[in-house]
PDB file of C-alpha atoms in Angstrom:
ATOM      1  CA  UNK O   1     -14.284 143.108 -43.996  1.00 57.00           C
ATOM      2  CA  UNK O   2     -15.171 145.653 -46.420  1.00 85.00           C
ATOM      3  CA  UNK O   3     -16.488 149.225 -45.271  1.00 95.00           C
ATOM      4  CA  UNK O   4     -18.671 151.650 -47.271  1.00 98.00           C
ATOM      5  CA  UNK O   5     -19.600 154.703 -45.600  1.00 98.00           C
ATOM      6  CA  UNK O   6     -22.937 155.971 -46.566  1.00 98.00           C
ATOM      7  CA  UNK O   7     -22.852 160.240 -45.977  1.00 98.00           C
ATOM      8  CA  UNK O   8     -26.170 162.276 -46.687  1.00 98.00           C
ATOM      9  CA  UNK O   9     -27.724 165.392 -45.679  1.00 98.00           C
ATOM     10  CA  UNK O  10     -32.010 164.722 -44.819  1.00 96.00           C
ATOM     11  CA  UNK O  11     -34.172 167.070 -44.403  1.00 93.00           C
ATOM     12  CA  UNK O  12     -37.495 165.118 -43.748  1.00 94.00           C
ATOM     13  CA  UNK O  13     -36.055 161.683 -43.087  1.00 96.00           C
ATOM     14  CA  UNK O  14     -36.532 160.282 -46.576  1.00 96.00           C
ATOM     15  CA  UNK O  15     -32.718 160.632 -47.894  1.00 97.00           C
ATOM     16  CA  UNK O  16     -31.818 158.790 -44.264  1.00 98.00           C
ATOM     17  CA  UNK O  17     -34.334 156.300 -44.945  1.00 98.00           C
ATOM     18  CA  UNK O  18     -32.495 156.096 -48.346  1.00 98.00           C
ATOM     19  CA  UNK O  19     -28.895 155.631 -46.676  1.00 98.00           C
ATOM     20  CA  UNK O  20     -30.788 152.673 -44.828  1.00 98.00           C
ATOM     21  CA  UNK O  21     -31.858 151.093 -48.100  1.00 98.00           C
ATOM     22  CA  UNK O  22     -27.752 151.496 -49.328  1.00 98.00           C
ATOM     23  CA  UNK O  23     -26.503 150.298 -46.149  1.00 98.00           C
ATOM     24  CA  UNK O  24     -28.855 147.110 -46.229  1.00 98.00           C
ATOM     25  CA  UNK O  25     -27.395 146.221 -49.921  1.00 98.00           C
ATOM     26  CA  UNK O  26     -24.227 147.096 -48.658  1.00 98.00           C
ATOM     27  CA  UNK O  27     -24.798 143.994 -46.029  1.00 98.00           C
ATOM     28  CA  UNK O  28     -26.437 141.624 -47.961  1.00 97.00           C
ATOM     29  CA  UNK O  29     -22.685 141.789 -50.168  1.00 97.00           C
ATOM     30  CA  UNK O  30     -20.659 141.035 -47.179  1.00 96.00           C
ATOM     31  CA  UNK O  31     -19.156 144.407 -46.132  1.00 97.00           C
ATOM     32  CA  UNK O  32     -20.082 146.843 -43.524  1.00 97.00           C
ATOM     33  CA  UNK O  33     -22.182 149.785 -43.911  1.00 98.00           C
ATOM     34  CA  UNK O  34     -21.481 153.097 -41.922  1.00 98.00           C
ATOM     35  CA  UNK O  35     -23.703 155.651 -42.169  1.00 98.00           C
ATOM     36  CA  UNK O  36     -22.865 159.355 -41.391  1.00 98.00           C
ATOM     37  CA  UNK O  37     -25.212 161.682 -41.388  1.00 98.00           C
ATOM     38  CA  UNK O  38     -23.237 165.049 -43.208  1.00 98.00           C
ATOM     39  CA  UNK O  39     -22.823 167.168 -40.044  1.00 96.00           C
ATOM     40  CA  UNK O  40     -20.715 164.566 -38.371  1.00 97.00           C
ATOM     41  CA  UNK O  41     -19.116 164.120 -41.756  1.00 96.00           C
ATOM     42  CA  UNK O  42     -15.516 165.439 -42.698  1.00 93.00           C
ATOM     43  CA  UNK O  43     -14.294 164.898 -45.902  1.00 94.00           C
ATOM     44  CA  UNK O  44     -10.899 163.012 -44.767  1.00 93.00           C
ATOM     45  CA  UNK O  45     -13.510 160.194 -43.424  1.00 92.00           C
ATOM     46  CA  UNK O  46     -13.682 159.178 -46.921  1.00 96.00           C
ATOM     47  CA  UNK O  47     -10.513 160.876 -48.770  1.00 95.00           C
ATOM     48  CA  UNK O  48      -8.946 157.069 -48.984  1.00 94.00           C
ATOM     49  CA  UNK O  49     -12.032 155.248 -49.786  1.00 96.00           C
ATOM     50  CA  UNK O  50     -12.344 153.357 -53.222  1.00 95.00           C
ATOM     51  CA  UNK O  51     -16.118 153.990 -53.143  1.00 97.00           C
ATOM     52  CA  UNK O  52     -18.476 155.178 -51.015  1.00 98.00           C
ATOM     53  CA  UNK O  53     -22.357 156.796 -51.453  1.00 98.00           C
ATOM     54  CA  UNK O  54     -23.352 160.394 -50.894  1.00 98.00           C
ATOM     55  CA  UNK O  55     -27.349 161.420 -50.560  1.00 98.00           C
ATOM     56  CA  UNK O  56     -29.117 164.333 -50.482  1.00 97.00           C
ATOM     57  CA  UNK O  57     -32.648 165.839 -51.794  1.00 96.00           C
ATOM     58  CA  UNK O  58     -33.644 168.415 -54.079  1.00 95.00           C
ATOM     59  CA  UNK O  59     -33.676 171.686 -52.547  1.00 93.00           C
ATOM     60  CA  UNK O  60     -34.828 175.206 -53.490  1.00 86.00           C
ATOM     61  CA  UNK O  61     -34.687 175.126 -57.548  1.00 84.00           C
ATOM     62  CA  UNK O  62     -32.905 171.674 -57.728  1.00 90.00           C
ATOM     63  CA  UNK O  63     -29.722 171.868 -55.916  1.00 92.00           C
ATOM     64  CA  UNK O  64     -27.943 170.311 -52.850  1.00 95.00           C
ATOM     65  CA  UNK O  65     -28.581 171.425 -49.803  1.00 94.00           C
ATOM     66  CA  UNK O  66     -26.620 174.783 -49.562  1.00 94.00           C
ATOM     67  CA  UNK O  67     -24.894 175.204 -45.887  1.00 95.00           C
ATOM     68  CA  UNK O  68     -23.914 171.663 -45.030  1.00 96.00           C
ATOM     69  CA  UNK O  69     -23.806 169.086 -48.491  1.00 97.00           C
ATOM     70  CA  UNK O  70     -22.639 171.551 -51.162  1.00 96.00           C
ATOM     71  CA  UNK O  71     -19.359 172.603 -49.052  1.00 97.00           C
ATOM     72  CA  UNK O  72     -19.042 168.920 -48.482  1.00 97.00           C
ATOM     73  CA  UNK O  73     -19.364 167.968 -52.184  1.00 97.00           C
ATOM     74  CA  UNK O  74     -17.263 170.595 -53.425  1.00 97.00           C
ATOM     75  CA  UNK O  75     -14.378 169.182 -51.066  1.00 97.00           C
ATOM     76  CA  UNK O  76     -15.108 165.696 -52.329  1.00 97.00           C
ATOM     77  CA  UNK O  77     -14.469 166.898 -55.451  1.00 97.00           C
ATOM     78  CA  UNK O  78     -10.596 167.603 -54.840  1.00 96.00           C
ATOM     79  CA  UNK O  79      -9.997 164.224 -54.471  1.00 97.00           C
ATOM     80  CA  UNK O  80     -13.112 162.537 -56.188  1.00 97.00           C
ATOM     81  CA  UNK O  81     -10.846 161.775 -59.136  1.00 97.00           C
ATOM     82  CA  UNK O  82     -10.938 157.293 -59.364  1.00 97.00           C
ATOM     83  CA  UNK O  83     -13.519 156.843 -56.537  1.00 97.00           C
ATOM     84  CA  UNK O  84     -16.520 154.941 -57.562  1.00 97.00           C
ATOM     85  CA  UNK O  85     -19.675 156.918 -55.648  1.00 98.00           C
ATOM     86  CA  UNK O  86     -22.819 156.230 -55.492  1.00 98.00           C
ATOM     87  CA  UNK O  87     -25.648 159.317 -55.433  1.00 98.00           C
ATOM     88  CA  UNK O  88     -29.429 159.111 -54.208  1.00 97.00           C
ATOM     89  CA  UNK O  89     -31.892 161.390 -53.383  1.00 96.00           C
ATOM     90  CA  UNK O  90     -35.415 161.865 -52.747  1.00 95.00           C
ATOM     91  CA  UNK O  91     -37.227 164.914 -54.177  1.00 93.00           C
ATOM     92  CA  UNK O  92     -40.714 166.599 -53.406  1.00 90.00           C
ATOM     93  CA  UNK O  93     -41.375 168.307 -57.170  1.00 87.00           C
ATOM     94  CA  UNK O  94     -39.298 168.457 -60.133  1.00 86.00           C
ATOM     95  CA  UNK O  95     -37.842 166.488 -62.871  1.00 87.00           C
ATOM     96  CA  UNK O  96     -34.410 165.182 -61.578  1.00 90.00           C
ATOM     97  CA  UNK O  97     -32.684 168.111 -62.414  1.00 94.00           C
ATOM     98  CA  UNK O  98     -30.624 168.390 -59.327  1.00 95.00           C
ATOM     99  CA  UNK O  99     -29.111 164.880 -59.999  1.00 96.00           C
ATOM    100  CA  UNK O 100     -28.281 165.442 -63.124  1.00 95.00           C
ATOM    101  CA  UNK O 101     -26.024 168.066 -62.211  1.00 96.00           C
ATOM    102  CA  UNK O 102     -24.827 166.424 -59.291  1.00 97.00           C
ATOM    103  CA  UNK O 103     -23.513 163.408 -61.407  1.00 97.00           C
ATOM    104  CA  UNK O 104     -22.201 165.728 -63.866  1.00 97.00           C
ATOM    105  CA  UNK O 105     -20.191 167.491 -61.028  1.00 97.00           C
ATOM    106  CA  UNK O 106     -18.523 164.223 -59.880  1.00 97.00           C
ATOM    107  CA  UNK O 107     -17.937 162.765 -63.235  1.00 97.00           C
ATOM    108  CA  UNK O 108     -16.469 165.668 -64.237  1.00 97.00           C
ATOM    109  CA  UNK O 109     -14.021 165.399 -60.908  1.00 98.00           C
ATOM    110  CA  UNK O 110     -13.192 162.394 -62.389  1.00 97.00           C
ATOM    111  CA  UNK O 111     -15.421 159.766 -60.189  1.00 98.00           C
ATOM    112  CA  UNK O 112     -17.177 156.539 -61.201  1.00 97.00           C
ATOM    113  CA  UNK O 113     -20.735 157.443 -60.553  1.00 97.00           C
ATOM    114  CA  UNK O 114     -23.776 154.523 -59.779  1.00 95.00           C
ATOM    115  CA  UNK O 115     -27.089 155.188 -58.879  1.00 90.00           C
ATOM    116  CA  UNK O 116     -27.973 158.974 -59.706  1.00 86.00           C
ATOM    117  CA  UNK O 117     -31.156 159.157 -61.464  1.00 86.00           C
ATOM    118  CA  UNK O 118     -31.915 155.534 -60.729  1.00 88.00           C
ATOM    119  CA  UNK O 119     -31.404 155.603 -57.245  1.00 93.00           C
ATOM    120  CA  UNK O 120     -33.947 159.120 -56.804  1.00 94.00           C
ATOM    121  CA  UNK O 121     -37.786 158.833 -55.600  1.00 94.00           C
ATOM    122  CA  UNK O 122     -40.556 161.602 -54.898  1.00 94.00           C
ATOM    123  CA  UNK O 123     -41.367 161.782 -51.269  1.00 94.00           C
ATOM    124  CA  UNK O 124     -40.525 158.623 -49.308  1.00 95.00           C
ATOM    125  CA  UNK O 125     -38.763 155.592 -51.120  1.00 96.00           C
ATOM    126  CA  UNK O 126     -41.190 153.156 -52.443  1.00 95.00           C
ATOM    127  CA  UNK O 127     -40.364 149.088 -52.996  1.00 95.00           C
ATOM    128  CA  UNK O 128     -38.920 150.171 -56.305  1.00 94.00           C
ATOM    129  CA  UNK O 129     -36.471 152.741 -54.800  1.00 95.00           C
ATOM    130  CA  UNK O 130     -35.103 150.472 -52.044  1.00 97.00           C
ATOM    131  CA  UNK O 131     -34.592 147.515 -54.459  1.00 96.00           C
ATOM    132  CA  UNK O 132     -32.611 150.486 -56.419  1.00 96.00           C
ATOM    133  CA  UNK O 133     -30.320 151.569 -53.321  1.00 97.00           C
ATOM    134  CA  UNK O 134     -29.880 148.154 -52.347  1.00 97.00           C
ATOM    135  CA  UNK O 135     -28.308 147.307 -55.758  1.00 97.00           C
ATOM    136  CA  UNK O 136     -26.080 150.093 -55.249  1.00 97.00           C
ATOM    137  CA  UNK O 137     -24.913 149.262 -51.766  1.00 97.00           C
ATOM    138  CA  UNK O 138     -24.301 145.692 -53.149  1.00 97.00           C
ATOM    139  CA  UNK O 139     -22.281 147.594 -56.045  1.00 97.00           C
ATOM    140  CA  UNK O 140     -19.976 149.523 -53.802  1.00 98.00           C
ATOM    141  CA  UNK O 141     -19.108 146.979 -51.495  1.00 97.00           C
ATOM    142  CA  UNK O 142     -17.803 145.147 -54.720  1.00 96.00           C
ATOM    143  CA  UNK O 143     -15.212 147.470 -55.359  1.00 93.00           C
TER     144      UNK O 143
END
């Protein structure tokens, strides 16, 4: 069987409520879902995945979470290069901004990105949202 491991960073238990809403597509496909929350995280857990899904909110002025996700993410991005990832997020004010340049960042490693702006939500994740994450999950457990 198929394994997708789900890492994020949460703040206020909305992004983890957000890995729950991957990890529940990821089932429905057939595979198994493993979700890591960043801190027990290294990025060598998912150096040899084909795809996997990485979530974090907005912080500060629109940008990852600074001590713990950004270091992560910039080490993803050494190898990031053919990997299909999916990004979510949930945000508390703001326009999006922070996914934007998160997808930019991986695409321009050289990843496959799903989900980004459609897989973000203010506050907690509404029906919408988690009909949005499960499509991804269902998505990377395809590859």
């Amino acid at each position: 069987m198929a394994e997708v491991k789900i890492i994020y960073w949460s703040g206020t238990g909305n992004t983890a409520a957000m890995a729950q809403s991957v990890a529940d597509g990821v089932a429905a496909a057939g595979a198994e879902a493993k979700i890591i929350p960043v801190e027990n995280a290294g990025a060598a857990d998912i150096a040899d995945a084909k795809a996997f899904a990485l979530g974090c909110p907005s912080m500060g002025v629109e940008q990852l979470e600074e001590s713990t996700m950004e270091p992560f993410v910039e080490e993803v991005c050494g190898f990031a290069s053919g990997k299909t990832i999916g990004l979510f997020g949930s945000y508390g004010w703001g326009d999006g901004e922070w996914m934007r340049n998160w997808v930019e960042q991986m695409e321009g490693a050289g990843a496959t990105v799903v989900g980004g702006e459609d897989a973000i939500c203010q506050e907690a994740p509404d029906e919408d949202a988690q009909d949005e994450l499960k499509a991804m999950g269902k998505q990377l457990a395809a590859i």
